[in-house]
C-alpha cells in the first residue's frame, strides 16, 4: 500500500474514505496532492474489499479551498496546461472508476475544490459548506472541469452566474440549485455519508457499477445511443451470479447475499 503525504486512505468494511489532508493550506490542491488523490482513488478502485468511496477534506474549515495559488502564481502557459491536465486526470479517474464516490463537503469547496466535488457522483454537504468558482478574482477561469461540469449539474444560467461573478454560496443555496443532494449539521455529515455508502454497498456491486456507467456515459450520448448502452449493460448483468442471487432471494423472501460476481 503506498504511503501518502497529503491524503489519508482508510478502509472500513466495504467503504474507503479518501481525505484530502493539507490543512495548513485549507487542503489546496498542488500537483503532488492531485497525484495522490488519483492514486488513492485508484487504490480504492482496485481494492476488492471496497464497494463505495467517500471523498472528504481534513479539518473543520475546508473540503478543498481550490487549486494551490502559490504553486500556480509563477506558472507559464505550458506549466498551467500540465497543471490543468493533472486536475483533469483526477476527474477522469472519478468518471471512469468502477465504484461510486460520494463527496462529503465539510467546508470551503472553491475553485478546484468545487470541481473535485462535482466530479464525484453526488455531493452531501455540511451546513458550513461554501461553494464557488472564484477563479475570475485571480484573473483566470476554472481549470479542472468547472465550466463543463457545473452547467451540466445546475444548468447554464446558474453556472454562468457563479463562474462570472466568483460569488460563494452557502449549503442551503447549493441545495436549492441542485449542486448538492443533501445538507446535514456538520457533526453528522460523515455519519450520513457513511449511511448512504453502506446502503449502496449492500446492493449488487456489479449492478451499482453498471448503473453508474449507464448514467455517466449515457449523459454524453444521444437518448437512443444511451438507451442502447443501458440495454447492453442490463443484459450483461444476466450473466452474473449476483443477478440470479438477487432475483432468487426476492422470490424466496430472503435478503440477497451479493458477491460482486
Ligand atoms: N491555494 C493556496 N493556499 C491557500 C488556498 C489556495 N487555494 N486557499 C487558502 N490557502 C492558504 C492561505 O494562503 C493561508 O495560508 P497562510 O496561513 O500560510 O497564510 C491558509 O490557507 C488559510 O487561509 P486564509 O488565511 O485565507 O483563511 P480565511 O479563513 O481567511 O479564508 C478562504 C478562507 C475564503 C477559503 C480563503 O483562503 C480563500 O479565498 N482562498 C482561495 C480560494 C480560491 O480562490 N480558490 C480558487 C483557486 S484557483 C483554482 O482553483 C483554479 C482551478 O480551477 C484549477
PDB file of C-alpha atoms and ligand atoms in Angstrom:
ATOM      1  CA  UNK A   1       0.000   0.000   0.000  1.00  0.00           C
ATOM      2  CA  UNK A   2       1.532   3.381  -0.933  1.00  0.00           C
ATOM      3  CA  UNK A   3       2.099   5.937   1.807  1.00  0.00           C
ATOM      4  CA  UNK A   4       0.634   9.357   1.178  1.00  0.00           C
ATOM      5  CA  UNK A   5       1.760  12.784   2.304  1.00  0.00           C
ATOM      6  CA  UNK A   6      -1.354  14.913   1.726  1.00  0.00           C
ATOM      7  CA  UNK A   7      -4.073  12.276   1.570  1.00  0.00           C
ATOM      8  CA  UNK A   8      -5.418   9.779   4.067  1.00  0.00           C
ATOM      9  CA  UNK A   9      -6.738   6.486   2.748  1.00  0.00           C
ATOM     10  CA  UNK A  10      -8.799   4.327   5.092  1.00  0.00           C
ATOM     11  CA  UNK A  11     -10.914   1.253   4.516  1.00  0.00           C
ATOM     12  CA  UNK A  12     -13.602   0.239   6.979  1.00  0.00           C
ATOM     13  CA  UNK A  13     -15.846  -2.642   5.940  1.00  0.00           C
ATOM     14  CA  UNK A  14     -16.900  -2.068   2.334  1.00  0.00           C
ATOM     15  CA  UNK A  15     -16.181   1.667   2.440  1.00  0.00           C
ATOM     16  CA  UNK A  16     -12.970   3.528   1.588  1.00  0.00           C
ATOM     17  CA  UNK A  17     -12.569   7.101   2.756  1.00  0.00           C
ATOM     18  CA  UNK A  18     -10.142   9.345   0.891  1.00  0.00           C
ATOM     19  CA  UNK A  19      -9.389  12.503   2.861  1.00  0.00           C
ATOM     20  CA  UNK A  20      -7.520  15.429   1.336  1.00  0.00           C
ATOM     21  CA  UNK A  21      -5.286  16.358   4.257  1.00  0.00           C
ATOM     22  CA  UNK A  22      -3.277  19.504   3.733  1.00  0.00           C
ATOM     23  CA  UNK A  23      -4.882  21.592   6.415  1.00  0.00           C
ATOM     24  CA  UNK A  24      -2.224  24.315   6.565  1.00  0.00           C
ATOM     25  CA  UNK A  25      -3.350  25.406   3.082  1.00  0.00           C
ATOM     26  CA  UNK A  26      -7.053  24.557   3.575  1.00  0.00           C
ATOM     27  CA  UNK A  27      -6.423  21.343   1.600  1.00  0.00           C
ATOM     28  CA  UNK A  28      -5.499  23.307  -1.531  1.00  0.00           C
ATOM     29  CA  UNK A  29      -4.537  21.142  -4.481  1.00  0.00           C
ATOM     30  CA  UNK A  30      -0.925  21.307  -5.523  1.00  0.00           C
ATOM     31  CA  UNK A  31       0.351  18.928  -8.162  1.00  0.00           C
ATOM     32  CA  UNK A  32       1.520  16.353  -5.651  1.00  0.00           C
ATOM     33  CA  UNK A  33      -1.826  16.341  -3.844  1.00  0.00           C
ATOM     34  CA  UNK A  34      -3.690  15.896  -7.139  1.00  0.00           C
ATOM     35  CA  UNK A  35      -1.473  12.922  -7.951  1.00  0.00           C
ATOM     36  CA  UNK A  36      -2.040  11.444  -4.507  1.00  0.00           C
ATOM     37  CA  UNK A  37      -5.831  11.795  -4.809  1.00  0.00           C
ATOM     38  CA  UNK A  38      -5.706   9.984  -8.163  1.00  0.00           C
ATOM     39  CA  UNK A  39      -3.534   7.230  -6.641  1.00  0.00           C
ATOM     40  CA  UNK A  40      -5.805   6.821  -3.620  1.00  0.00           C
ATOM     41  CA  UNK A  41      -8.911   6.632  -5.815  1.00  0.00           C
ATOM     42  CA  UNK A  42      -7.122   4.072  -7.985  1.00  0.00           C
ATOM     43  CA  UNK A  43      -6.235   2.129  -4.856  1.00  0.00           C
ATOM     44  CA  UNK A  44      -9.887   2.100  -3.775  1.00  0.00           C
ATOM     45  CA  UNK A  45     -10.986   1.057  -7.244  1.00  0.00           C
ATOM     46  CA  UNK A  46      -8.570  -1.860  -7.267  1.00  0.00           C
ATOM     47  CA  UNK A  47      -9.305  -2.966  -3.696  1.00  0.00           C
ATOM     48  CA  UNK A  48     -11.672  -5.935  -3.803  1.00  0.00           C
ATOM     49  CA  UNK A  49     -12.958  -5.115  -0.301  1.00  0.00           C
ATOM     50  CA  UNK A  50     -14.209  -1.684  -1.337  1.00  0.00           C
ATOM     51  CA  UNK A  51     -17.695  -1.130  -2.768  1.00  0.00           C
ATOM     52  CA  UNK A  52     -18.148   2.622  -2.269  1.00  0.00           C
ATOM     53  CA  UNK A  53     -15.824   5.579  -1.635  1.00  0.00           C
ATOM     54  CA  UNK A  54     -16.283   8.787   0.355  1.00  0.00           C
ATOM     55  CA  UNK A  55     -14.094  11.747  -0.599  1.00  0.00           C
ATOM     56  CA  UNK A  56     -13.757  14.500   2.003  1.00  0.00           C
ATOM     57  CA  UNK A  57     -11.394  17.144   3.388  1.00  0.00           C
ATOM     58  CA  UNK A  58      -9.447  17.175   6.639  1.00  0.00           C
ATOM     59  CA  UNK A  59     -10.331  19.618   9.399  1.00  0.00           C
ATOM     60  CA  UNK A  60     -13.453  21.638  10.040  1.00  0.00           C
ATOM     61  CA  UNK A  61     -12.851  24.505   7.688  1.00  0.00           C
ATOM     62  CA  UNK A  62     -12.355  23.214   4.190  1.00  0.00           C
ATOM     63  CA  UNK A  63     -13.162  20.419   1.819  1.00  0.00           C
ATOM     64  CA  UNK A  64     -10.650  21.893  -0.655  1.00  0.00           C
ATOM     65  CA  UNK A  65     -10.096  25.671  -0.980  1.00  0.00           C
ATOM     66  CA  UNK A  66      -9.038  25.360  -4.601  1.00  0.00           C
ATOM     67  CA  UNK A  67      -6.005  24.716  -6.685  1.00  0.00           C
ATOM     68  CA  UNK A  68      -2.843  25.861  -4.926  1.00  0.00           C
ATOM     69  CA  UNK A  69      -2.425  29.541  -5.788  1.00  0.00           C
ATOM     70  CA  UNK A  70       1.172  29.652  -4.533  1.00  0.00           C
ATOM     71  CA  UNK A  71       2.076  26.862  -6.946  1.00  0.00           C
ATOM     72  CA  UNK A  72       0.222  28.475  -9.871  1.00  0.00           C
ATOM     73  CA  UNK A  73       1.326  32.072  -9.427  1.00  0.00           C
ATOM     74  CA  UNK A  74       4.556  31.887 -11.441  1.00  0.00           C
ATOM     75  CA  UNK A  75       3.429  29.253 -13.933  1.00  0.00           C
ATOM     76  CA  UNK A  76       3.573  29.935 -17.658  1.00  0.00           C
ATOM     77  CA  UNK A  77       1.091  28.593 -20.188  1.00  0.00           C
ATOM     78  CA  UNK A  78       2.881  25.268 -20.645  1.00  0.00           C
ATOM     79  CA  UNK A  79       3.087  24.558 -16.919  1.00  0.00           C
ATOM     80  CA  UNK A  80      -0.514  25.697 -16.438  1.00  0.00           C
ATOM     81  CA  UNK A  81      -1.645  23.315 -19.154  1.00  0.00           C
ATOM     82  CA  UNK A  82       0.152  20.484 -17.386  1.00  0.00           C
ATOM     83  CA  UNK A  83      -1.384  21.510 -14.075  1.00  0.00           C
ATOM     84  CA  UNK A  84      -4.873  21.571 -15.616  1.00  0.00           C
ATOM     85  CA  UNK A  85      -4.152  18.118 -17.027  1.00  0.00           C
ATOM     86  CA  UNK A  86      -3.254  16.808 -13.570  1.00  0.00           C
ATOM     87  CA  UNK A  87      -6.589  18.135 -12.267  1.00  0.00           C
ATOM     88  CA  UNK A  88      -8.398  16.686 -15.231  1.00  0.00           C
ATOM     89  CA  UNK A  89      -6.744  13.323 -14.614  1.00  0.00           C
ATOM     90  CA  UNK A  90      -8.391  13.183 -11.172  1.00  0.00           C
ATOM     91  CA  UNK A  91     -11.751  13.961 -12.802  1.00  0.00           C
ATOM     92  CA  UNK A  92     -11.099  11.246 -15.372  1.00  0.00           C
ATOM     93  CA  UNK A  93     -10.345   8.703 -12.633  1.00  0.00           C
ATOM     94  CA  UNK A  94     -13.612   9.687 -10.928  1.00  0.00           C
ATOM     95  CA  UNK A  95     -15.540   9.395 -14.203  1.00  0.00           C
ATOM     96  CA  UNK A  96     -14.149   6.007 -15.108  1.00  0.00           C
ATOM     97  CA  UNK A  97     -13.725   4.094 -11.884  1.00  0.00           C
ATOM     98  CA  UNK A  98     -15.946   1.097 -11.287  1.00  0.00           C
ATOM     99  CA  UNK A  99     -17.117   2.220  -7.838  1.00  0.00           C
ATOM    100  CA  UNK A 100     -19.260   5.152  -6.775  1.00  0.00           C
ATOM    101  CA  UNK A 101     -17.746   8.130  -4.979  1.00  0.00           C
ATOM    102  CA  UNK A 102     -19.717  10.405  -2.657  1.00  0.00           C
ATOM    103  CA  UNK A 103     -18.236  13.849  -1.972  1.00  0.00           C
ATOM    104  CA  UNK A 104     -18.716  14.801   1.694  1.00  0.00           C
ATOM    105  CA  UNK A 105     -18.140  18.557   1.598  1.00  0.00           C
ATOM    106  CA  UNK A 106     -17.323  19.759   5.077  1.00  0.00           C
ATOM    107  CA  UNK A 107     -16.364  23.397   4.427  1.00  0.00           C
ATOM    108  CA  UNK A 108     -14.985  25.540   1.608  1.00  0.00           C
ATOM    109  CA  UNK A 109     -15.253  23.849  -1.802  1.00  0.00           C
ATOM    110  CA  UNK A 110     -13.854  26.565  -4.013  1.00  0.00           C
ATOM    111  CA  UNK A 111     -12.372  26.568  -7.490  1.00  0.00           C
ATOM    112  CA  UNK A 112     -10.638  23.217  -7.947  1.00  0.00           C
ATOM    113  CA  UNK A 113     -12.367  22.053  -4.746  1.00  0.00           C
ATOM    114  CA  UNK A 114     -15.819  22.663  -6.174  1.00  0.00           C
ATOM    115  CA  UNK A 115     -14.649  20.970  -9.375  1.00  0.00           C
ATOM    116  CA  UNK A 116     -13.365  17.966  -7.444  1.00  0.00           C
ATOM    117  CA  UNK A 117     -16.702  17.595  -5.634  1.00  0.00           C
ATOM    118  CA  UNK A 118     -18.572  17.967  -8.937  1.00  0.00           C
ATOM    119  CA  UNK A 119     -16.575  15.136 -10.490  1.00  0.00           C
ATOM    120  CA  UNK A 120     -17.845  12.782  -7.752  1.00  0.00           C
ATOM    121  CA  UNK A 121     -21.163  11.004  -8.272  1.00  0.00           C
ATOM    122  CA  UNK A 122     -23.063  13.278  -5.903  1.00  0.00           C
ATOM    123  CA  UNK A 123     -22.438  15.666  -3.067  1.00  0.00           C
ATOM    124  CA  UNK A 124     -23.531  15.620   0.562  1.00  0.00           C
ATOM    125  CA  UNK A 125     -22.688  18.849   2.370  1.00  0.00           C
ATOM    126  CA  UNK A 126     -22.375  20.122   5.890  1.00  0.00           C
ATOM    127  CA  UNK A 127     -24.368  23.215   6.787  1.00  0.00           C
ATOM    128  CA  UNK A 128     -20.999  25.014   6.983  1.00  0.00           C
ATOM    129  CA  UNK A 129     -20.074  24.203   3.367  1.00  0.00           C
ATOM    130  CA  UNK A 130     -19.474  27.045   0.933  1.00  0.00           C
ATOM    131  CA  UNK A 131     -19.168  26.582  -2.792  1.00  0.00           C
ATOM    132  CA  UNK A 132     -17.881  28.789  -5.574  1.00  0.00           C
ATOM    133  CA  UNK A 133     -15.760  29.211  -8.663  1.00  0.00           C
ATOM    134  CA  UNK A 134     -13.801  32.321  -7.666  1.00  0.00           C
ATOM    135  CA  UNK A 135     -11.109  31.959 -10.354  1.00  0.00           C
ATOM    136  CA  UNK A 136     -12.089  35.222 -12.094  1.00  0.00           C
ATOM    137  CA  UNK A 137     -10.951  37.029  -8.933  1.00  0.00           C
ATOM    138  CA  UNK A 138      -7.476  35.709  -9.756  1.00  0.00           C
ATOM    139  CA  UNK A 139      -7.582  36.590 -13.441  1.00  0.00           C
ATOM    140  CA  UNK A 140      -8.186  33.035 -14.615  1.00  0.00           C
ATOM    141  CA  UNK A 141     -11.070  30.620 -15.246  1.00  0.00           C
ATOM    142  CA  UNK A 142     -11.855  27.207 -13.742  1.00  0.00           C
ATOM    143  CA  UNK A 143      -9.264  24.712 -14.964  1.00  0.00           C
ATOM    144  CA  UNK A 144     -10.344  21.349 -13.562  1.00  0.00           C
ATOM    145  CA  UNK A 145     -13.653  20.973 -15.433  1.00  0.00           C
ATOM    146  CA  UNK A 146     -15.848  23.574 -13.694  1.00  0.00           C
ATOM    147  CA  UNK A 147     -17.016  25.316 -16.860  1.00  0.00           C
ATOM    148  CA  UNK A 148     -18.157  21.928 -18.165  1.00  0.00           C
ATOM    149  CA  UNK A 149     -19.481  20.013 -15.168  1.00  0.00           C
ATOM    150  CA  UNK A 150     -21.167  22.899 -13.349  1.00  0.00           C
ATOM    151  CA  UNK A 151     -23.627  23.770 -16.174  1.00  0.00           C
ATOM    152  CA  UNK A 152     -24.347  20.076 -16.657  1.00  0.00           C
ATOM    153  CA  UNK A 153     -25.227  19.812 -12.955  1.00  0.00           C
ATOM    154  CA  UNK A 154     -27.092  23.064 -12.275  1.00  0.00           C
ATOM    155  CA  UNK A 155     -27.922  24.482 -15.723  1.00  0.00           C
ATOM    156  CA  UNK A 156     -26.124  27.020 -17.892  1.00  0.00           C
ATOM    157  CA  UNK A 157     -27.600  30.207 -16.426  1.00  0.00           C
ATOM    158  CA  UNK A 158     -26.818  29.420 -12.802  1.00  0.00           C
ATOM    159  CA  UNK A 159     -23.369  28.064 -13.676  1.00  0.00           C
ATOM    160  CA  UNK A 160     -22.609  31.156 -15.726  1.00  0.00           C
ATOM    161  CA  UNK A 161     -23.582  33.396 -12.820  1.00  0.00           C
ATOM    162  CA  UNK A 162     -21.272  31.559 -10.407  1.00  0.00           C
ATOM    163  CA  UNK A 163     -18.356  31.433 -12.865  1.00  0.00           C
ATOM    164  CA  UNK A 164     -18.687  35.081 -13.946  1.00  0.00           C
ATOM    165  CA  UNK A 165     -19.264  36.645 -10.515  1.00  0.00           C
ATOM    166  CA  UNK A 166     -16.964  34.407  -8.474  1.00  0.00           C
ATOM    167  CA  UNK A 167     -19.641  34.571  -5.744  1.00  0.00           C
ATOM    168  CA  UNK A 168     -19.624  31.996  -2.965  1.00  0.00           C
ATOM    169  CA  UNK A 169     -22.872  30.291  -1.997  1.00  0.00           C
ATOM    170  CA  UNK A 170     -23.793  28.505   1.207  1.00  0.00           C
ATOM    171  CA  UNK A 171     -25.045  24.963   1.622  1.00  0.00           C
ATOM    172  CA  UNK A 172     -28.748  25.891   1.528  1.00  0.00           C
ATOM    173  CA  UNK A 173     -28.405  27.716  -1.775  1.00  0.00           C
ATOM    174  CA  UNK A 174     -26.300  24.841  -3.131  1.00  0.00           C
ATOM    175  CA  UNK A 175     -29.139  22.503  -2.150  1.00  0.00           C
ATOM    176  CA  UNK A 176     -31.763  24.753  -3.716  1.00  0.00           C
ATOM    177  CA  UNK A 177     -29.996  24.859  -7.085  1.00  0.00           C
ATOM    178  CA  UNK A 178     -29.252  21.129  -7.139  1.00  0.00           C
ATOM    179  CA  UNK A 179     -25.494  21.340  -6.680  1.00  0.00           C
ATOM    180  CA  UNK A 180     -25.701  19.173  -3.570  1.00  0.00           C
ATOM    181  CA  UNK A 181     -28.140  16.377  -2.789  1.00  0.00           C
ATOM    182  CA  UNK A 182     -28.466  16.783   0.976  1.00  0.00           C
ATOM    183  CA  UNK A 183     -27.282  19.086   3.762  1.00  0.00           C
ATOM    184  CA  UNK A 184     -26.572  17.926   7.318  1.00  0.00           C
ATOM    185  CA  UNK A 185     -25.358  19.548  10.541  1.00  0.00           C
ATOM    186  CA  UNK A 186     -21.542  19.481  10.371  1.00  0.00           C
ATOM    187  CA  UNK A 187     -21.213  16.871  13.125  1.00  0.00           C
ATOM    188  CA  UNK A 188     -23.489  14.456  11.257  1.00  0.00           C
ATOM    189  CA  UNK A 189     -22.041  14.776   7.750  1.00  0.00           C
ATOM    190  CA  UNK A 190     -19.664  11.816   7.819  1.00  0.00           C
ATOM    191  CA  UNK A 191     -22.179   9.552   9.583  1.00  0.00           C
ATOM    192  CA  UNK A 192     -24.805  10.369   6.976  1.00  0.00           C
ATOM    193  CA  UNK A 193     -22.350   9.922   4.081  1.00  0.00           C
ATOM    194  CA  UNK A 194     -21.357   6.596   5.611  1.00  0.00           C
ATOM    195  CA  UNK A 195     -25.010   5.516   5.957  1.00  0.00           C
ATOM    196  CA  UNK A 196     -25.577   6.213   2.275  1.00  0.00           C
ATOM    197  CA  UNK A 197     -22.319   4.479   1.291  1.00  0.00           C
ATOM    198  CA  UNK A 198     -23.319   1.437   3.365  1.00  0.00           C
ATOM    199  CA  UNK A 199     -26.696   1.333   1.660  1.00  0.00           C
ATOM    200  CA  UNK A 200     -25.039   1.416  -1.787  1.00  0.00           C
ATOM    201  CA  UNK A 201     -22.528  -1.229  -0.651  1.00  0.00           C
ATOM    202  CA  UNK A 202     -25.366  -3.572   0.325  1.00  0.00           C
ATOM    203  CA  UNK A 203     -26.566  -3.776  -3.307  1.00  0.00           C
ATOM    204  CA  UNK A 204     -25.094  -5.891  -6.078  1.00  0.00           C
ATOM    205  CA  UNK A 205     -21.670  -4.316  -6.743  1.00  0.00           C
ATOM    206  CA  UNK A 206     -21.783  -5.051 -10.471  1.00  0.00           C
ATOM    207  CA  UNK A 207     -25.280  -3.586 -10.743  1.00  0.00           C
ATOM    208  CA  UNK A 208     -24.049  -0.461  -8.948  1.00  0.00           C
ATOM    209  CA  UNK A 209     -21.063  -0.241 -11.256  1.00  0.00           C
ATOM    210  CA  UNK A 210     -23.136  -0.663 -14.425  1.00  0.00           C
ATOM    211  CA  UNK A 211     -25.878   1.685 -13.238  1.00  0.00           C
ATOM    212  CA  UNK A 212     -23.236   4.309 -12.620  1.00  0.00           C
ATOM    213  CA  UNK A 213     -21.684   3.701 -16.024  1.00  0.00           C
ATOM    214  CA  UNK A 214     -25.063   3.904 -17.768  1.00  0.00           C
ATOM    215  CA  UNK A 215     -25.848   7.251 -16.149  1.00  0.00           C
ATOM    216  CA  UNK A 216     -22.370   8.724 -16.658  1.00  0.00           C
ATOM    217  CA  UNK A 217     -21.697   7.527 -20.202  1.00  0.00           C
ATOM    218  CA  UNK A 218     -25.326   7.977 -21.189  1.00  0.00           C
ATOM    219  CA  UNK A 219     -25.055  11.680 -20.358  1.00  0.00           C
ATOM    220  CA  UNK A 220     -22.537  12.009 -23.197  1.00  0.00           C
ATOM    221  CA  UNK A 221     -24.768  10.217 -25.742  1.00  0.00           C
ATOM    222  CA  UNK A 222     -27.998  10.757 -27.674  1.00  0.00           C
ATOM    223  CA  UNK A 223     -31.104   9.309 -25.963  1.00  0.00           C
ATOM    224  CA  UNK A 224     -31.166   6.478 -28.470  1.00  0.00           C
ATOM    225  CA  UNK A 225     -27.476   5.567 -28.008  1.00  0.00           C
ATOM    226  CA  UNK A 226     -27.864   5.909 -24.238  1.00  0.00           C
ATOM    227  CA  UNK A 227     -30.825   3.528 -24.239  1.00  0.00           C
ATOM    228  CA  UNK A 228     -28.763   1.076 -26.333  1.00  0.00           C
ATOM    229  CA  UNK A 229     -25.957   1.277 -23.778  1.00  0.00           C
ATOM    230  CA  UNK A 230     -28.414   0.724 -20.934  1.00  0.00           C
ATOM    231  CA  UNK A 231     -29.910  -2.351 -22.649  1.00  0.00           C
ATOM    232  CA  UNK A 232     -26.440  -3.864 -23.169  1.00  0.00           C
ATOM    233  CA  UNK A 233     -25.416  -3.297 -19.551  1.00  0.00           C
ATOM    234  CA  UNK A 234     -28.785  -4.635 -18.353  1.00  0.00           C
ATOM    235  CA  UNK A 235     -28.260  -7.762 -20.468  1.00  0.00           C
ATOM    236  CA  UNK A 236     -24.682  -8.242 -19.253  1.00  0.00           C
ATOM    237  CA  UNK A 237     -25.896  -8.389 -15.654  1.00  0.00           C
ATOM    238  CA  UNK A 238     -27.864 -11.520 -16.536  1.00  0.00           C
ATOM    239  CA  UNK A 239     -24.517 -13.230 -16.995  1.00  0.00           C
ATOM    240  CA  UNK A 240     -23.672 -12.643 -13.293  1.00  0.00           C
ATOM    241  CA  UNK A 241     -24.415 -14.789 -10.269  1.00  0.00           C
ATOM    242  CA  UNK A 242     -25.482 -11.648  -8.391  1.00  0.00           C
ATOM    243  CA  UNK A 243     -28.490 -11.326 -10.728  1.00  0.00           C
ATOM    244  CA  UNK A 244     -29.538 -14.918 -10.006  1.00  0.00           C
ATOM    245  CA  UNK A 245     -28.966 -14.389  -6.291  1.00  0.00           C
ATOM    246  CA  UNK A 246     -30.876 -11.070  -6.205  1.00  0.00           C
ATOM    247  CA  UNK A 247     -33.926 -12.381  -8.029  1.00  0.00           C
ATOM    248  CA  UNK A 248     -33.983 -15.781  -6.311  1.00  0.00           C
ATOM    249  CA  UNK A 249     -33.652 -14.083  -2.919  1.00  0.00           C
ATOM    250  CA  UNK A 250     -36.623 -11.845  -3.740  1.00  0.00           C
ATOM    251  CA  UNK A 251     -38.757 -14.826  -4.732  1.00  0.00           C
ATOM    252  CA  UNK A 252     -37.683 -16.775  -1.644  1.00  0.00           C
ATOM    253  CA  UNK A 253     -38.494 -13.723   0.541  1.00  0.00           C
ATOM    254  CA  UNK A 254     -34.978 -13.553   1.987  1.00  0.00           C
ATOM    255  CA  UNK A 255     -32.234 -10.931   1.730  1.00  0.00           C
ATOM    256  CA  UNK A 256     -29.730 -11.268  -1.071  1.00  0.00           C
ATOM    257  CA  UNK A 257     -26.103 -12.033  -0.458  1.00  0.00           C
ATOM    258  CA  UNK A 258     -24.241 -10.275  -3.251  1.00  0.00           C
ATOM    259  CA  UNK A 259     -20.652 -11.198  -4.014  1.00  0.00           C
ATOM    260  CA  UNK A 260     -19.848  -8.983  -6.957  1.00  0.00           C
ATOM    261  CA  UNK A 261     -19.660 -11.951  -9.329  1.00  0.00           C
TER     262      UNK A 261
HETATM  263  N1  LIG B   1      -4.076  27.993  -2.544  1.00  0.00           N
HETATM  264  C1  LIG B   1      -3.034  28.117  -1.710  1.00  0.00           C
HETATM  265  N2  LIG B   1      -3.163  28.422  -0.407  1.00  0.00           N
HETATM  266  C2  LIG B   1      -4.404  28.614   0.050  1.00  0.00           C
HETATM  267  C3  LIG B   1      -5.538  28.498  -0.763  1.00  0.00           C
HETATM  268  C4  LIG B   1      -5.332  28.164  -2.134  1.00  0.00           C
HETATM  269  N3  LIG B   1      -6.346  27.989  -2.981  1.00  0.00           N
HETATM  270  N4  LIG B   1      -6.643  28.760  -0.022  1.00  0.00           N
HETATM  271  C5  LIG B   1      -6.201  29.022   1.211  1.00  0.00           C
HETATM  272  N5  LIG B   1      -4.854  28.946   1.261  1.00  0.00           N
HETATM  273  C6  LIG B   1      -3.977  29.156   2.416  1.00  0.00           C
HETATM  274  C7  LIG B   1      -3.860  30.638   2.727  1.00  0.00           C
HETATM  275  O1  LIG B   1      -2.872  31.239   1.898  1.00  0.00           O
HETATM  276  C8  LIG B   1      -3.445  30.589   4.164  1.00  0.00           C
HETATM  277  O2  LIG B   1      -2.068  30.265   4.255  1.00  0.00           O
HETATM  278  P1  LIG B   1      -1.120  31.012   5.332  1.00  0.00           P
HETATM  279  O3  LIG B   1      -1.689  30.596   6.662  1.00  0.00           O
HETATM  280  O4  LIG B   1       0.227  30.425   5.043  1.00  0.00           O
HETATM  281  O5  LIG B   1      -1.240  32.454   5.072  1.00  0.00           O
HETATM  282  C9  LIG B   1      -4.220  29.378   4.714  1.00  0.00           C
HETATM  283  O6  LIG B   1      -4.567  28.610   3.574  1.00  0.00           O
HETATM  284  C10 LIG B   1      -5.503  29.797   5.413  1.00  0.00           C
HETATM  285  O7  LIG B   1      -6.259  30.594   4.523  1.00  0.00           O
HETATM  286  P2  LIG B   1      -6.820  32.054   4.922  1.00  0.00           P
HETATM  287  O8  LIG B   1      -5.956  32.695   5.958  1.00  0.00           O
HETATM  288  O9  LIG B   1      -7.054  32.809   3.642  1.00  0.00           O
HETATM  289  O10 LIG B   1      -8.200  31.632   5.592  1.00  0.00           O
HETATM  290  P3  LIG B   1      -9.532  32.510   5.674  1.00  0.00           P
HETATM  291  O11 LIG B   1     -10.436  31.798   6.607  1.00  0.00           O
HETATM  292  O12 LIG B   1      -9.216  33.937   5.945  1.00  0.00           O
HETATM  293  O13 LIG B   1     -10.159  32.456   4.187  1.00  0.00           O
HETATM  294  C11 LIG B   1     -10.811  31.364   2.151  1.00  0.00           C
HETATM  295  C12 LIG B   1     -10.591  31.230   3.669  1.00  0.00           C
HETATM  296  C13 LIG B   1     -12.001  32.291   1.873  1.00  0.00           C
HETATM  297  C14 LIG B   1     -11.114  29.975   1.605  1.00  0.00           C
HETATM  298  C15 LIG B   1      -9.545  31.952   1.506  1.00  0.00           C
HETATM  299  O14 LIG B   1      -8.418  31.186   1.943  1.00  0.00           O
HETATM  300  C16 LIG B   1      -9.546  31.960   0.022  1.00  0.00           C
HETATM  301  O15 LIG B   1     -10.181  32.802  -0.604  1.00  0.00           O
HETATM  302  N6  LIG B   1      -8.800  31.022  -0.603  1.00  0.00           N
HETATM  303  C17 LIG B   1      -8.637  30.960  -2.040  1.00  0.00           C
HETATM  304  C18 LIG B   1      -9.911  30.438  -2.726  1.00  0.00           C
HETATM  305  C19 LIG B   1      -9.729  30.441  -4.220  1.00  0.00           C
HETATM  306  O16 LIG B   1      -9.550  31.467  -4.855  1.00  0.00           O
HETATM  307  N7  LIG B   1      -9.785  29.244  -4.815  1.00  0.00           N
HETATM  308  C20 LIG B   1      -9.645  29.067  -6.228  1.00  0.00           C
HETATM  309  C21 LIG B   1      -8.217  28.822  -6.574  1.00  0.00           C
HETATM  310  S1  LIG B   1      -7.923  28.864  -8.322  1.00  0.00           S
HETATM  311  C22 LIG B   1      -8.420  27.352  -8.879  1.00  0.00           C
HETATM  312  O17 LIG B   1      -8.900  26.502  -8.135  1.00  0.00           O
HETATM  313  C23 LIG B   1      -8.197  27.154 -10.336  1.00  0.00           C
HETATM  314  C24 LIG B   1      -8.744  25.915 -10.891  1.00  0.00           C
HETATM  315  O18 LIG B   1      -9.924  25.775 -11.127  1.00  0.00           O
HETATM  316  C25 LIG B   1      -7.849  24.846 -11.283  1.00  0.00           C
END
